[in-house]
């Protein structure tokens, strides 16, 4: 029998890799993890976590401005970017340290360098030049921000750069209409930056429920973001006073920072996957079966590198299912249906299950839409014009809830609990039977009336 250096070698110490590494090490397996950047991955180091802190930072500004209506006099309000930036980086370092420690404390070996395939059981560590072998290999390398190859693209920043900017710009131009573009436009505007968001489509957040998309378009405008639709950048030119971006309709925008949020791609290009017989699809994602197994029988992949549902908690669930399947003799396929998620616009979006459009495509007329759009009580005093959208979609005579969508304060928190209801297959009658918690935003979800069609 071949003796390998490790039972499991994991490439990437992000959300998926660290969870798999810890669980395998706790089972007594000989585990190694290679990470070329900081442990914690995109989520902890340059994604969800520092982003959420920036959202909190922007929200404090809005609260200070609105506080006067609640009787507070806050005097002259100012914002210091280095204070927030450095506080976030300090917290990110602390969390990254915890991620590294989790692995090492449980007996896993952490190589702080890049690993590439030599063959299906062998990896080369590119800094030390060391070669290691493993019986099973898990690829959990995530993705990277992709940008279109336009003239002057090198002048743009991407989400990786946004957290450590030397100075906050006076003007920012965010390109894209997806999660990252909408979130960062909201952050910049909230921090007092003159913000433009330029999107090639006609409604932000492609793929979301159409009413959510309209509401998000309105809230970006309420947040003083100048949203330009149906434009794609063709050139970025550096000038003495910043950048001029030209669009395909001939229009030009002057700005101090161009932030490209034009999607992410799996990080597979230089991993040597072909040497190990691991197939990738047209987007560069590792092709896996329901058990996260690749086309090579001892190589698995979880998280964004597989481009299934690119969210941290999903990578973690896929990692847990991988450990069950490979190391606990309990074949487990993670069920990707009804995953709740939030977009941290200000206020945020919460969404689970099918949009109205998806529900109609799948179930035709066999659906009922319940919706409300109202001014939350907090805003009646503060003067903030944001409205809350709440929408619930049911299917069939039993009225099983198959989708819930919200835009409004605390949507990210509320949708987590509503996600349980949808996952559990609850019906509208279950919602109706639940007593409201008053006065809250969330109570509206148990008193919704069917929309007149
Ligand atoms: P998205 O896929 O959400 O958005 C990419 C945007 O870029 C879209 O609006 C797309 O337009 C646009 N775009 C693509 N190509 C071009 C081009 N050539 N020129 C102009 N515009 C272009 O990607 P993000 O980078 O925002 O986020 C990546 C993923 O990360 C998300 O899908 C999500 O899974 C995850 N994420 C989750 C978060 C959360 O849970 N809160 C936060 C951040 C990221 P179009 O719509 O027309 O295709």
XYZ file of C-alpha atoms and ligand atoms in Angstrom:
501
model
C 0.000 0.000 0.000
C 1.280 3.459 -0.887
C 2.175 5.492 2.150
C 1.221 9.153 1.734
C 2.547 12.074 3.794
C -1.021 13.074 4.684
C -4.491 11.547 4.724
C -5.917 14.879 3.564
C -4.262 17.868 1.941
C -6.384 20.996 1.565
C -5.481 23.816 -0.791
C -6.923 27.033 0.612
C -7.570 28.051 4.229
C -10.829 29.905 3.586
C -14.244 29.093 5.011
C -14.533 25.671 3.347
C -10.904 24.613 3.734
C -10.602 25.507 7.400
C -13.831 23.722 8.327
C -12.807 20.558 6.486
C -9.286 20.725 7.935
C -10.461 21.108 11.507
C -13.037 18.316 11.274
C -10.629 15.872 9.630
C -7.884 16.657 12.162
C -10.373 16.147 15.012
C -11.075 12.685 13.569
C -7.374 11.902 13.997
C -6.513 12.224 10.309
C -3.112 13.537 9.240
C -4.101 16.866 7.699
C -2.171 19.649 5.950
C -3.475 22.932 4.597
C -1.692 25.300 2.214
C -2.618 28.985 2.147
C -0.695 31.564 0.144
C -2.489 34.527 1.701
C -3.921 34.917 5.206
C -5.966 32.128 6.822
C -9.668 32.972 6.729
C -9.954 33.431 2.970
C -12.016 35.943 1.051
C -14.830 36.092 3.608
C -12.687 36.995 6.591
C -9.804 38.850 4.978
C -11.213 40.741 1.978
C -14.930 40.057 1.789
C -17.980 39.560 3.997
C -16.429 40.474 7.355
C -14.573 43.734 6.566
C -17.435 44.678 4.198
C -20.006 44.328 6.981
C -17.874 46.576 9.202
C -17.845 49.191 6.445
C -21.637 48.941 6.251
C -21.843 49.470 10.021
C -19.519 52.452 9.581
C -21.742 53.969 6.915
C -24.876 53.310 9.002
C -23.449 55.207 11.978
C -23.205 58.290 9.766
C -26.844 57.984 8.746
C -27.916 57.483 12.384
C -25.991 60.575 13.462
C -27.658 62.629 10.760
C -31.133 61.358 11.663
C -30.613 61.580 15.420
C -31.687 65.238 15.557
C -35.298 64.232 14.890
C -35.065 62.042 17.974
C -33.883 64.964 20.107
C -30.116 64.516 19.922
C -27.850 67.373 18.992
C -24.717 65.867 17.579
C -22.945 69.049 16.520
C -20.492 68.968 13.632
C -20.226 65.387 12.332
C -17.051 64.245 10.584
C -15.643 60.933 9.445
C -12.033 59.708 9.584
C -11.354 56.870 7.105
C -7.991 55.721 8.559
C -9.633 55.192 11.967
C -12.276 52.850 10.542
C -9.914 51.190 8.034
C -7.264 50.430 10.672
C -9.790 49.211 13.245
C -11.212 46.805 10.658
C -7.757 45.572 9.615
C -6.894 44.947 13.273
C -10.036 42.854 13.698
C -9.367 41.012 10.427
C -5.847 40.130 11.670
C -7.286 38.845 14.922
C -9.855 36.686 13.139
C -7.322 35.407 10.623
C -5.064 34.418 13.535
C -7.948 32.450 15.036
C -8.472 30.603 11.741
C -4.775 29.638 11.574
C -4.829 28.572 15.239
C -7.942 26.418 14.787
C -6.016 24.294 12.316
C -2.757 24.107 14.219
C -4.409 23.526 17.630
C -6.208 20.535 16.178
C -2.971 19.080 14.858
C -3.143 20.093 11.189
C 0.021 21.334 9.471
C -0.392 24.823 7.963
C 1.879 25.646 5.040
C 1.840 29.405 4.477
C 2.582 29.132 0.770
C 0.992 28.194 -2.509
C 0.441 24.547 -3.483
C 0.118 23.305 -7.069
C -0.560 19.856 -8.458
C 2.272 17.624 -9.698
C -0.088 14.660 -10.119
C -3.308 13.407 -8.528
C -1.606 12.620 -5.189
C 1.355 15.004 -5.236
C 1.586 18.740 -4.624
C 4.497 21.136 -4.872
C 4.752 23.974 -2.387
C 5.955 26.837 -4.498
C 7.941 28.914 -1.964
C 9.849 26.144 -0.194
C 9.944 23.930 -3.284
C 8.902 21.013 -1.049
C 6.843 18.154 -2.496
C 4.129 16.462 -0.417
C 1.778 13.571 -1.088
C -1.747 12.943 0.147
C -4.347 10.215 -0.203
C -7.206 12.708 -0.579
C -6.942 16.295 -1.758
C -9.560 18.995 -1.239
C -9.408 22.093 -3.441
C -10.952 25.067 -1.642
C -9.170 27.973 -3.302
C -12.206 30.203 -3.856
C -12.380 32.831 -6.562
C -10.916 36.169 -7.584
C -12.474 39.448 -8.766
C -12.716 39.360 -12.545
C -12.609 42.567 -14.615
C -13.302 43.111 -18.317
C -10.189 43.724 -20.379
C -10.916 47.324 -21.394
C -8.310 49.956 -22.176
C -6.893 51.338 -18.914
C -8.395 48.500 -16.812
C -5.190 48.510 -14.723
C -6.319 51.824 -13.173
C -9.395 50.232 -11.591
C -9.502 48.773 -8.109
C -11.405 45.608 -7.166
C -12.944 44.488 -3.892
C -9.577 43.056 -2.717
C -8.124 46.593 -2.747
C -11.067 48.449 -1.275
C -10.380 47.721 2.385
C -6.901 49.204 2.572
C -7.224 52.379 0.484
C -4.738 55.035 1.573
C -7.440 57.707 1.530
C -11.182 57.790 1.025
C -11.862 59.331 -2.404
C -14.062 62.399 -2.840
C -15.709 60.707 -5.845
C -16.146 56.979 -6.539
C -17.469 55.217 -9.613
C -18.644 51.662 -9.011
C -19.102 49.506 -12.107
C -21.583 46.626 -11.907
C -25.054 45.905 -10.620
C -24.460 42.765 -8.531
C -23.920 42.074 -4.833
C -20.544 43.769 -4.503
C -21.355 46.816 -6.640
C -24.615 47.544 -4.805
C -23.030 47.030 -1.388
C -19.972 49.188 -2.057
C -21.924 51.979 -3.722
C -24.012 52.079 -0.507
C -20.891 52.102 1.656
C -19.192 54.897 -0.276
C -22.301 57.066 -0.376
C -22.850 56.453 3.341
C -19.287 57.526 4.121
C -19.868 60.818 2.311
C -18.242 59.996 -1.039
C -19.943 61.372 -4.161
C -20.897 58.042 -5.687
C -21.941 56.896 -9.132
C -22.943 53.307 -9.916
C -22.847 52.337 -13.587
C -24.588 49.142 -14.670
C -25.027 47.606 -18.106
C -28.564 46.351 -17.428
C -31.780 48.216 -16.686
C -32.349 47.062 -13.072
C -29.793 46.293 -10.352
C -29.320 42.834 -8.789
C -29.914 40.641 -11.817
C -31.554 37.345 -10.842
C -33.398 38.736 -7.814
C -37.161 39.243 -7.648
C -38.107 42.130 -9.957
C -39.787 44.125 -7.173
C -36.681 43.747 -5.032
C -34.626 45.015 -7.954
C -36.869 48.068 -8.323
C -36.783 48.768 -4.588
C -32.983 48.516 -4.519
C -32.767 50.915 -7.460
C -34.919 53.361 -5.463
C -32.935 52.977 -2.258
C -29.628 53.582 -4.020
C -31.095 56.855 -5.284
C -32.428 57.674 -1.780
C -28.862 57.123 -0.575
C -27.722 59.802 -3.054
C -26.082 57.331 -5.433
C -26.232 58.476 -9.024
C -27.194 55.227 -10.795
C -26.548 55.061 -14.547
C -28.209 52.191 -16.406
C -27.482 50.541 -19.758
C -23.836 51.611 -19.861
C -20.645 49.554 -20.031
C -17.194 51.081 -19.616
C -14.914 51.038 -22.662
C -11.900 52.993 -21.396
C -10.362 54.351 -18.200
C -7.995 57.267 -18.685
C -5.740 58.614 -15.937
C -5.713 62.401 -15.709
C -3.929 64.830 -13.401
C -7.037 65.043 -11.226
C -8.202 61.413 -11.192
C -9.720 59.265 -13.920
C -12.106 59.739 -16.820
C -14.186 56.695 -17.675
C -15.743 56.470 -21.125
C -18.853 54.333 -21.683
C -20.217 52.566 -24.738
C -22.915 55.234 -25.221
C -20.189 57.874 -25.524
C -20.796 59.358 -22.057
C -17.868 60.112 -19.722
C -17.612 60.243 -15.944
C -14.800 61.847 -13.945
C -13.872 60.152 -10.685
C -11.097 59.593 -8.129
C -11.597 55.828 -7.852
C -12.945 53.329 -10.384
C -14.176 50.227 -8.563
C -14.863 47.265 -10.842
C -17.379 44.873 -9.300
C -17.948 42.889 -12.455
C -18.090 39.395 -11.027
C -15.774 36.719 -9.657
C -14.134 33.710 -11.289
C -12.891 30.434 -9.808
C -9.209 30.528 -8.875
C -8.146 27.543 -10.953
C -5.970 28.922 -13.723
C -2.478 28.043 -12.473
C -3.199 25.177 -10.085
C -2.013 22.461 -12.483
C -5.402 20.708 -12.288
C -4.844 19.124 -15.709
C -1.848 17.202 -14.261
C -4.192 15.614 -11.752
C -6.994 14.827 -14.213
C -9.361 17.385 -12.664
C -11.854 18.802 -15.178
C -13.025 22.417 -15.148
C -16.015 23.918 -16.941
C -16.131 26.913 -19.292
C -16.042 29.359 -16.373
C -12.960 27.652 -14.903
C -14.969 26.033 -12.088
C -14.026 22.548 -10.947
C -16.735 20.146 -12.066
C -17.967 18.116 -9.097
C -20.731 15.618 -8.372
C -23.293 15.964 -5.580
C -20.622 14.793 -3.095
C -18.136 17.468 -4.245
C -16.000 14.802 -5.949
C -14.110 15.960 -9.061
C -13.303 13.932 -12.175
C -10.245 12.560 -10.290
C -11.442 9.996 -7.779
C -9.333 11.173 -4.811
C -9.770 14.908 -5.425
C -12.711 16.938 -4.105
C -13.588 20.625 -4.278
C -15.850 22.867 -2.190
C -16.826 26.524 -2.140
C -16.532 29.217 -4.798
C -14.009 27.219 -6.838
C -16.934 24.996 -7.837
C -19.163 27.984 -8.687
C -22.326 26.392 -7.265
C -23.751 28.873 -4.748
C -20.919 31.271 -3.934
C -21.560 32.026 -0.279
C -19.436 31.329 2.807
C -22.012 29.272 4.727
C -22.515 27.113 1.629
C -18.777 26.383 1.380
C -18.874 25.367 5.053
C -21.857 23.039 4.539
C -20.180 21.495 1.485
C -17.022 20.948 3.557
C -18.992 19.241 6.318
C -20.732 16.983 3.755
C -17.324 16.142 2.252
C -15.983 15.080 5.669
C -19.104 12.955 6.326
C -18.761 11.276 2.936
C -15.020 10.661 2.820
C -13.984 10.245 6.451
C -17.125 9.151 8.316
C -18.563 6.605 5.870
C -21.800 8.613 5.746
C -22.406 9.587 2.126
C -23.821 13.110 2.338
C -24.792 15.470 -0.487
C -25.428 19.035 0.612
C -28.873 20.215 -0.479
C -28.441 23.584 -2.224
C -32.147 24.437 -2.302
C -33.690 27.364 -0.402
C -30.479 28.995 0.784
C -31.261 32.337 2.391
C -28.909 35.223 1.674
C -28.605 38.943 2.241
C -27.247 41.783 0.171
C -25.900 44.450 2.486
C -27.207 47.471 0.721
C -28.379 50.158 3.154
C -30.935 48.990 4.185
C -30.252 45.369 3.199
C -32.037 42.808 1.055
C -33.013 39.403 2.443
C -34.063 36.642 0.124
C -34.858 32.934 0.228
C -36.411 30.567 -2.294
C -37.873 31.465 -5.654
C -38.445 34.963 -6.992
C -41.931 35.681 -8.375
C -40.541 35.297 -11.903
C -38.860 31.943 -11.136
C -42.000 30.746 -9.346
C -44.137 31.661 -12.360
C -41.733 29.909 -14.751
C -41.786 26.757 -12.607
C -45.393 26.665 -11.393
C -47.316 28.843 -13.872
C -50.492 30.277 -12.347
C -50.372 27.901 -9.388
C -48.804 30.566 -7.180
C -50.137 33.337 -4.945
C -48.267 36.542 -4.203
C -48.539 38.273 -0.834
C -46.801 41.624 -0.606
C -46.645 44.887 1.258
C -44.663 48.071 0.876
C -44.738 50.428 3.842
C -42.916 53.211 5.636
C -41.298 51.769 8.771
C -42.240 53.557 12.014
C -38.642 54.599 12.761
C -38.545 56.568 9.519
C -41.802 58.391 10.225
C -39.876 60.402 12.835
C -36.423 60.426 11.290
C -37.644 61.608 7.907
C -35.678 58.884 6.109
C -37.750 58.141 2.983
C -36.794 54.430 2.745
C -39.765 52.109 2.484
C -39.841 48.422 3.386
C -40.790 45.753 0.860
C -41.976 42.373 2.069
C -43.099 39.675 -0.298
C -44.120 36.078 0.186
C -44.833 33.568 -2.594
C -46.871 30.417 -2.100
C -47.576 27.464 -4.335
C -50.504 25.101 -4.692
C -53.731 24.701 -2.793
C -51.831 24.025 0.420
C -50.078 27.363 -0.124
C -46.578 26.125 0.652
C -44.255 29.105 1.024
C -41.661 28.866 -1.741
C -40.111 32.326 -1.624
C -39.720 35.304 0.709
C -38.060 38.581 -0.242
C -37.480 41.670 1.828
C -35.817 45.030 1.513
C -35.569 47.002 4.747
C -33.731 47.326 8.050
C -32.704 44.009 9.613
C -33.661 42.013 6.479
C -30.440 40.005 6.794
C -31.382 39.024 10.343
C -35.070 38.394 9.639
C -34.474 36.280 6.535
C -32.287 33.888 8.528
C -35.321 32.891 10.628
C -37.678 32.930 7.637
C -35.222 30.653 5.829
C -36.008 27.968 8.417
C -39.723 28.283 7.589
C -39.161 27.901 3.852
C -36.680 25.039 4.310
C -39.204 23.307 6.570
C -41.924 23.625 3.910
C -44.305 25.685 6.057
C -47.538 27.010 4.573
C -49.205 30.423 4.570
C -51.602 29.020 7.191
C -48.602 28.426 9.504
C -47.581 32.057 9.066
C -51.165 33.239 9.675
C -51.371 31.130 12.828
C -48.285 32.838 14.249
C -48.927 35.834 16.467
C -47.207 39.110 15.552
C -44.409 40.639 17.616
C -45.418 44.266 17.962
C -44.185 46.836 17.029
C -41.608 45.393 14.623
C -40.955 45.373 10.916
C -40.965 41.603 10.919
C -44.542 41.324 12.179
C -45.805 42.235 8.714
C -44.767 38.781 7.490
C -47.536 37.106 9.550
C -50.289 39.493 8.444
C -49.704 39.641 4.680
C -52.688 39.878 2.364
C -52.796 38.415 -1.149
C -52.023 40.923 -3.831
C -54.858 41.690 -6.222
C -53.817 40.387 -9.599
P -22.228 39.457 -9.468
O -22.235 38.337 -10.416
O -23.235 39.524 -8.379
O -22.293 40.830 -10.275
C -21.424 41.123 -11.322
C -21.920 42.364 -12.006
O -20.995 42.759 -13.014
C -23.266 42.151 -12.703
O -24.049 43.297 -12.485
C -22.861 41.995 -14.166
O -23.853 42.397 -15.064
C -21.689 42.948 -14.246
N -20.776 42.633 -15.338
C -20.269 41.419 -15.668
N -19.457 41.523 -16.739
C -19.451 42.819 -17.091
C -18.820 43.547 -18.142
N -18.023 42.952 -19.021
N -19.043 44.877 -18.220
C -19.872 45.491 -17.338
N -20.486 44.859 -16.322
C -20.281 43.536 -16.213
O -20.745 39.475 -8.883
P -20.095 40.215 -7.640
O -18.678 40.425 -8.041
O -20.904 41.375 -7.190
O -20.168 39.121 -6.508
C -19.685 37.798 -6.772
C -20.410 36.806 -5.925
O -19.948 36.889 -4.598
C -21.913 37.013 -5.820
O -22.612 36.471 -6.896
C -22.229 36.325 -4.534
O -22.392 34.966 -4.767
C -20.985 36.574 -3.715
N -21.189 37.693 -2.773
C -22.126 37.586 -1.793
C -22.341 38.616 -0.916
C -23.394 38.479 0.133
O -23.819 37.355 0.411
N -23.857 39.574 0.733
C -21.576 39.860 -0.973
C -20.622 39.878 -2.048
C -20.447 38.835 -2.900
P -25.122 41.434 -15.399
O -26.002 41.485 -14.206
O -25.722 42.098 -16.593
O -24.568 40.087 -15.685
